[in-house]
CSV table of C-alpha atoms in Angstrom, one decimal:
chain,number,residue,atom,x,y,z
A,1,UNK,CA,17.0,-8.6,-6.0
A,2,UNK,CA,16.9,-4.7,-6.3
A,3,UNK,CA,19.6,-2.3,-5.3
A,4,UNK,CA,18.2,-1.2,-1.4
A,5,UNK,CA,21.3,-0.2,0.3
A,6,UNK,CA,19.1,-0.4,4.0
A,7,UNK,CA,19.6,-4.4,3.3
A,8,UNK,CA,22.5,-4.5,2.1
A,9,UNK,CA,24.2,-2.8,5.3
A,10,UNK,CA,22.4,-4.4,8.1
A,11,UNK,CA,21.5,-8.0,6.6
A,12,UNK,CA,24.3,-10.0,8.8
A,13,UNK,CA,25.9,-12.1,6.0
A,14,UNK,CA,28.2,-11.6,3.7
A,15,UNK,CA,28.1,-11.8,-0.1
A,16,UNK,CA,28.7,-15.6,-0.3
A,17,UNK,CA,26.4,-16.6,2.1
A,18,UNK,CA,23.8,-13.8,0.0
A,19,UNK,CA,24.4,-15.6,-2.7
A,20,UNK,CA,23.9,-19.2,-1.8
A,21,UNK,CA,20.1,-17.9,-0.7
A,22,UNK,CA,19.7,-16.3,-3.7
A,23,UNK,CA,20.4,-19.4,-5.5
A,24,UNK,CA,18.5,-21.6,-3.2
A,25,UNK,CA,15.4,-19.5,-3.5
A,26,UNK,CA,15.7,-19.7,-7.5
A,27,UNK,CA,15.7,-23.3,-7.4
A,28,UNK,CA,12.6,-23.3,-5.2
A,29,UNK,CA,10.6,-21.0,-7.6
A,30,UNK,CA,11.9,-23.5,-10.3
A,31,UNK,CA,10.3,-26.1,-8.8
A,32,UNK,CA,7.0,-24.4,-8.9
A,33,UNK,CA,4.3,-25.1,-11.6
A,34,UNK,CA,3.4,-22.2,-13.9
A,35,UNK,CA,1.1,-19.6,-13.6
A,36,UNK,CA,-2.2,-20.8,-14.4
A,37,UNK,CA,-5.3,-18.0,-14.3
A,38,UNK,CA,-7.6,-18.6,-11.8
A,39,UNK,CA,-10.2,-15.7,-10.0
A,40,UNK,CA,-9.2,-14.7,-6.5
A,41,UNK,CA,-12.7,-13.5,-6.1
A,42,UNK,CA,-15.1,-16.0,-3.9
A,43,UNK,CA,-18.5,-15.5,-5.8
A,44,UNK,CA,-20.5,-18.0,-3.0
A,45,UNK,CA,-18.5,-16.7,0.0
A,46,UNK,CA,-19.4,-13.0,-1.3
A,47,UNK,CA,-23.1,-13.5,-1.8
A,48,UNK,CA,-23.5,-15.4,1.7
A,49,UNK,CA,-22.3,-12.0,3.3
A,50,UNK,CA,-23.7,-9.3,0.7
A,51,UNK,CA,-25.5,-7.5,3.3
A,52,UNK,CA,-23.0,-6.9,5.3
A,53,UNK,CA,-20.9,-5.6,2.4
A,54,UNK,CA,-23.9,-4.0,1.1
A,55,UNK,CA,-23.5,-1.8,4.5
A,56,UNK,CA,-20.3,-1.3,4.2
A,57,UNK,CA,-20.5,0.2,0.8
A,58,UNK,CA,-22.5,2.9,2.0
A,59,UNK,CA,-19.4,4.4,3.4
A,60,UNK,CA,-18.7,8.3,1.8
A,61,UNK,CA,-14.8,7.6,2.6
A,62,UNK,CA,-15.1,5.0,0.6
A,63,UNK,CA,-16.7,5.9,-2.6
A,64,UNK,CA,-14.5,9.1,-2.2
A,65,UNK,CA,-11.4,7.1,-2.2
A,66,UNK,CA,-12.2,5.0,-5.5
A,67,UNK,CA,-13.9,7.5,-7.0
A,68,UNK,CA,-12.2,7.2,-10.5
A,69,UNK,CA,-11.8,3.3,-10.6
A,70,UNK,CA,-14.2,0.8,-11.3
A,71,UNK,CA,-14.9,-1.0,-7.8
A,72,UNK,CA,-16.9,-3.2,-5.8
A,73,UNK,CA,-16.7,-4.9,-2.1
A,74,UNK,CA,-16.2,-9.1,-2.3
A,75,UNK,CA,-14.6,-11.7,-0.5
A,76,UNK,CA,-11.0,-12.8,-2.1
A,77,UNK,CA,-9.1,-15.5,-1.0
A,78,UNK,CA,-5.3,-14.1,-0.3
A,79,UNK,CA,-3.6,-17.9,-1.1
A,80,UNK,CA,-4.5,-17.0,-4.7
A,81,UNK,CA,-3.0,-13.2,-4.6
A,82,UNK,CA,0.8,-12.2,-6.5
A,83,UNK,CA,2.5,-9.7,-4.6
A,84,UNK,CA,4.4,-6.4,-6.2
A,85,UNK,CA,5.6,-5.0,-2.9
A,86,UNK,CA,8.7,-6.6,-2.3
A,87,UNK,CA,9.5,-5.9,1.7
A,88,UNK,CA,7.4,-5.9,4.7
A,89,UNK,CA,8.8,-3.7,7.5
A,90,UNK,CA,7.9,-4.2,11.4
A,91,UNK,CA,8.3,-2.8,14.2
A,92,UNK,CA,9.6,-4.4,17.3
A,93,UNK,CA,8.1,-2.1,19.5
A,94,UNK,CA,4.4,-2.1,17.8
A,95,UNK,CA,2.3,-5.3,18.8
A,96,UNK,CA,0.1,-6.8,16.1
A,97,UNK,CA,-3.1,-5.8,16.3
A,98,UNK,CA,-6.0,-8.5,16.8
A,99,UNK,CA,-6.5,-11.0,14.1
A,100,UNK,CA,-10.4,-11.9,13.7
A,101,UNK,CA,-10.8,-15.8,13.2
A,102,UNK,CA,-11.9,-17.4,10.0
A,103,UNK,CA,-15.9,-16.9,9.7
A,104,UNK,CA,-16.4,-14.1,11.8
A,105,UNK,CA,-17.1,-11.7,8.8
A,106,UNK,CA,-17.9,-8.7,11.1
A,107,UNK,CA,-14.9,-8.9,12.5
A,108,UNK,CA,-13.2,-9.6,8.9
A,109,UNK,CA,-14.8,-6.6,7.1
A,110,UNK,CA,-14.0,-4.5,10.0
A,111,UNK,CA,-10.2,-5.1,9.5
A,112,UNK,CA,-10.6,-4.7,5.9
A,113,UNK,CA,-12.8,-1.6,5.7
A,114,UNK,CA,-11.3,-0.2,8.5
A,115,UNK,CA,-11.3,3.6,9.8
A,116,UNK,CA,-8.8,6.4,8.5
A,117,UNK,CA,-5.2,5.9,9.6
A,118,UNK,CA,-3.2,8.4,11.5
A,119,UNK,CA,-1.9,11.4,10.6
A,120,UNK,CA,-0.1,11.6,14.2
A,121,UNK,CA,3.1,13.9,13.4
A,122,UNK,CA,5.3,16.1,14.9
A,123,UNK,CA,5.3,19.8,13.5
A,124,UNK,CA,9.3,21.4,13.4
A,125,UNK,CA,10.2,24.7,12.9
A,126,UNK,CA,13.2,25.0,11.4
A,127,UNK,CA,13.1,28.6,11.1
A,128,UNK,CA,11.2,31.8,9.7
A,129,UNK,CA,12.0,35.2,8.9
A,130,UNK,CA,9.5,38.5,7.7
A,131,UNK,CA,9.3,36.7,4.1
A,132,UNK,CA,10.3,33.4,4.6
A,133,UNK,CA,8.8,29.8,6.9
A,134,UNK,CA,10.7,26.5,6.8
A,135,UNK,CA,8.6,24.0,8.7
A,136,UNK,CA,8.6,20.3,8.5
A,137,UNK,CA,6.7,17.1,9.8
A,138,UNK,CA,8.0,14.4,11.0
A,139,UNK,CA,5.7,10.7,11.1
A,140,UNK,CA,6.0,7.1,11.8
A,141,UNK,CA,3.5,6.4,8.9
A,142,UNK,CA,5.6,6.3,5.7
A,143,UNK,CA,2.0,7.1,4.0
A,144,UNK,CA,1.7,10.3,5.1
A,145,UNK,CA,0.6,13.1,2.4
A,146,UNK,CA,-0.1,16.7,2.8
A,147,UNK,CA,-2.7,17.2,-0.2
A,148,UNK,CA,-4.6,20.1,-1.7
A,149,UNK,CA,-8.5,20.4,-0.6
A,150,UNK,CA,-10.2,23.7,-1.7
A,151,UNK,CA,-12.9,22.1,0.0
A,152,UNK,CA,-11.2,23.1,3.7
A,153,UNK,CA,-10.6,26.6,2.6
A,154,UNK,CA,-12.5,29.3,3.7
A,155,UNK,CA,-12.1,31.8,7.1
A,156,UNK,CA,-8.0,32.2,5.9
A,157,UNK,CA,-7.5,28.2,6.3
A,158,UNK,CA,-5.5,27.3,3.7
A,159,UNK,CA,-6.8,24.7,0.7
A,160,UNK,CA,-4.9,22.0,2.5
A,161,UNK,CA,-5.3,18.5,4.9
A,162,UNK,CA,-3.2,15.7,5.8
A,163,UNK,CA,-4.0,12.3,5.1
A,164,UNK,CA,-2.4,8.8,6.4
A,165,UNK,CA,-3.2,7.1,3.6
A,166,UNK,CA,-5.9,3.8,2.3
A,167,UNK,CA,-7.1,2.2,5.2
A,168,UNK,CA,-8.7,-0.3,3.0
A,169,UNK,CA,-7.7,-3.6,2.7
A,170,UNK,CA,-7.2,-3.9,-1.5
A,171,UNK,CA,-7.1,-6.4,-4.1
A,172,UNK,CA,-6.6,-5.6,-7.9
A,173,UNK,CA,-7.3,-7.8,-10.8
A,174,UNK,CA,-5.3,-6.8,-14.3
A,175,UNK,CA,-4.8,-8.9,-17.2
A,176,UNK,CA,-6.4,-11.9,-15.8
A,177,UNK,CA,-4.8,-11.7,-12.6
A,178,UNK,CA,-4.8,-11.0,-9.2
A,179,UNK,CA,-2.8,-8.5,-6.7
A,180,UNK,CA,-2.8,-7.6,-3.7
A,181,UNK,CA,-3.2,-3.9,-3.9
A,182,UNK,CA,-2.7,-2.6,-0.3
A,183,UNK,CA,-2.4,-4.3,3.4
A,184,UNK,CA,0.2,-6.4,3.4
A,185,UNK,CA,0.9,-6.4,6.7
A,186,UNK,CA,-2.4,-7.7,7.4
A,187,UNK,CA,-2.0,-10.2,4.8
A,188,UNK,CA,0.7,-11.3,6.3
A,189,UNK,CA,-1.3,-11.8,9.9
A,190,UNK,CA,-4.2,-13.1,8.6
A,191,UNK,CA,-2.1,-16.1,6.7
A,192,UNK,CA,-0.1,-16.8,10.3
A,193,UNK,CA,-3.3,-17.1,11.7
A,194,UNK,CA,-4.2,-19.4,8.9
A,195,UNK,CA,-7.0,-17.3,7.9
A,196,UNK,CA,-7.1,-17.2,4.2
A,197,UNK,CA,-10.5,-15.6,3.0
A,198,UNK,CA,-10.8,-12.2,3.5
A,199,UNK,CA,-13.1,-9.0,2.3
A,200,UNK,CA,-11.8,-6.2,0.4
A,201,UNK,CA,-12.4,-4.0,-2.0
A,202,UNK,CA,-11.6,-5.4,-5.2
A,203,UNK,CA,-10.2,-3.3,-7.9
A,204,UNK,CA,-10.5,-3.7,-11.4
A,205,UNK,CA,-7.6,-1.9,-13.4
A,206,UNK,CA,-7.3,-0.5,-16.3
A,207,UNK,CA,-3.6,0.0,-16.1
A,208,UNK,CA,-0.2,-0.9,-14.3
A,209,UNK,CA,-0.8,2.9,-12.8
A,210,UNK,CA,-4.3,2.0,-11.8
A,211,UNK,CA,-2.8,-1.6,-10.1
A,212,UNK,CA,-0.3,0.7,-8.3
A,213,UNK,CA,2.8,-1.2,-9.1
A,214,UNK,CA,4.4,1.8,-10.6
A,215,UNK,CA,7.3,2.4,-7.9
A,216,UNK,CA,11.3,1.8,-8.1
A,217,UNK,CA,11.0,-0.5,-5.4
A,218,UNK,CA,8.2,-3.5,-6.1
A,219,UNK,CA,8.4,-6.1,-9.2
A,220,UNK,CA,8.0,-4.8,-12.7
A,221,UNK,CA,5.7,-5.9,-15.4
A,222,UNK,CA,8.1,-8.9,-16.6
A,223,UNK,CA,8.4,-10.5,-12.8
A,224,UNK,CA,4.5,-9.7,-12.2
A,225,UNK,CA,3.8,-11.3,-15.2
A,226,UNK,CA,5.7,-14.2,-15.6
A,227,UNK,CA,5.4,-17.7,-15.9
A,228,UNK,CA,6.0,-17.9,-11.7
A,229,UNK,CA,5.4,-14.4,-10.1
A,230,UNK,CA,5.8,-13.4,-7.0
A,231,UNK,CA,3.3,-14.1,-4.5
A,232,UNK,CA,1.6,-13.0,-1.1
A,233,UNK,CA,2.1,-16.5,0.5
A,234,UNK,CA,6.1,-16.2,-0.5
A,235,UNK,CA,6.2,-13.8,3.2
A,236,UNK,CA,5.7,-16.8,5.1
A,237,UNK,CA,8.2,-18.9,3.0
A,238,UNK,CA,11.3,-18.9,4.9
A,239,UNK,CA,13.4,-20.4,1.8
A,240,UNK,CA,11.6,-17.4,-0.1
A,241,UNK,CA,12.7,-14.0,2.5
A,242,UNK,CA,15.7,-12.6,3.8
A,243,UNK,CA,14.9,-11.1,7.5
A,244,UNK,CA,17.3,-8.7,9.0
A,245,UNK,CA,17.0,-5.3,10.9
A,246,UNK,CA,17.7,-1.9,9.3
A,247,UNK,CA,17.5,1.4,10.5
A,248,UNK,CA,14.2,3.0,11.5
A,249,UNK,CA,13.2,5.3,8.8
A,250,UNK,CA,10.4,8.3,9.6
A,251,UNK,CA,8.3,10.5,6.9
A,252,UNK,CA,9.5,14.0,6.4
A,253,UNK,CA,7.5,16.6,4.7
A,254,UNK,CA,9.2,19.8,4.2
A,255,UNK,CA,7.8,22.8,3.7
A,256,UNK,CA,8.6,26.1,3.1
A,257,UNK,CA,6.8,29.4,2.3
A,258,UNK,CA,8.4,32.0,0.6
A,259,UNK,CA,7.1,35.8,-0.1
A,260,UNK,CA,7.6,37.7,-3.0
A,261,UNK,CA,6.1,40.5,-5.0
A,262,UNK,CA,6.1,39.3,-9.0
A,263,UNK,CA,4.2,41.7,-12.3
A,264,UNK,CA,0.7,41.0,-12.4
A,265,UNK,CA,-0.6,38.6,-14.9
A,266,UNK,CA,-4.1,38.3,-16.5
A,267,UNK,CA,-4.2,35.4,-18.0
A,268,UNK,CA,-2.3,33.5,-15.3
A,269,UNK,CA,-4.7,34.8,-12.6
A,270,UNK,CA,-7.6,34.0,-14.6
A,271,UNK,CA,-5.9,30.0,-14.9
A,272,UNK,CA,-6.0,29.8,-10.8
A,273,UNK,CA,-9.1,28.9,-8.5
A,274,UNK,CA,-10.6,31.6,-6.4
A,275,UNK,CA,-10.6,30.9,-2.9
């Protein structure tokens, strides 16, 4: 387990009983058969529906969103995915939203290629002065980013835009195997509901970096690949999860403008983009 101080304060045992499901969970994984490669990716299940992912490629969020990776749309089957996130956080107060059944692949590639999520926040001002702004927003989606666009300049907007993150249900293969990239939480739904074959857009990476796995807080390479990774089914494995309740956390982006007058420099000037 890593060090996530959120669990450790609100988890409602104490170190022995910790302990004892720590150990029962490693003798459940030890009872587990190794890894053995097999492809995620349903070639007969994703030629039966091609046109409708053929329509769904057509999509400009899309291509813009996986611009640099080598992609493609196909049905995956999620019993067969290995998981690097390690937690799955829900809301008590947020109702799951509906779960399509197994076959109805409209229904399935709309909750996989679904529309942009919110960027829904709450704007702060913490204070300003003649040469000085100290804003920030506040957000229920963790995913939140405030990124630079020279495309929305223009008019004195500034080069910037908000976005809530990939709205696309992921799945990344690297060295021979399989990941769920992004939507867990869906995962997670679509397994209760004992649907197991999904479409998404399948990844190919080049590189942990390209997989995504790259944060302090999911598996690293040795866990990922070892002989008995971690996988997406292991959610619904009581024996496998600790479930307690911790804190509500929000996003926070700060930000703050400050004005000053600096020497003018050529070269520098001539190393920006003109807006």
């Amino acid at each position: 387990m890593d060090e996530y101080s959120y669990r450790d304060g609100a988890a409602g045992f104490d170190s022995t009983e910790l302990a004892a499901r720590i150990r029962r969970a490693n003798t459940r994984l030890a009872e587990r058969d190794r890894y053995a490669t097999t492809n995620a990716l349903l070639e007969q299940e994703t030629r039966d529906i091609q046109p409708l992912l053929a329509m769904a490629t057509q999509r400009e969020d899309l291509h813009l969103e996986y611009q640099s990776l080598d992609w493609t749309l196909g049905v995956v089957d999620l019993r067969l995915l290995l998981a690097f996130q390690r937690r799955l956080i829900f809301s008590p107060s947020r109702q799951a939203s509906f779960t399509p059944k197994q076959g109805d692949w409209p229904g399935l590639i709309s909750l996989a290629v679904s529309s942009q999520r919110s960027t829904e926040h709450l704007l702060v001002h913490n204070g300003s002065d003649t040469d000085r702004l100290d804003i920030s927003l506040h957000s229920n989606n963790p995913d939140l980013q405030l990124r630079f666009t020279p495309k929305t300049s223009g008019c004195g907007a500034l080069p910037l835009s908000l976005y809530g993150g990939s709205p696309f249900f992921e799945v990344a293969e690297l060295r021979g195997r399989w990941f769920l990239r992004d939507g867990y939480h869906r995962a997670y739904h679509l397994l209760q509901a004992g649907v197991d074959r999904i479409p998404a857009v399948v990844i190919y990476a080049r590189s942990i970096e390209e997989l995504g796995a790259t944060t302090p807080w999911f598996f690293h390479d040795e866990q990922l690949f070892s002989d008995r990774p971690p996988r997406v089914t292991d959610f619904l494995d009581s024996s496998m999860i600790l479930r307690y309740e911790r804190t509500a956390l929000r996003k926070v982006i700060r930000i703050r403008v400050e004005e000053s007058l600096e020497p003018f420099d050529e070269i520098q000037e001539g190393q920006g983009e003109r807006l």
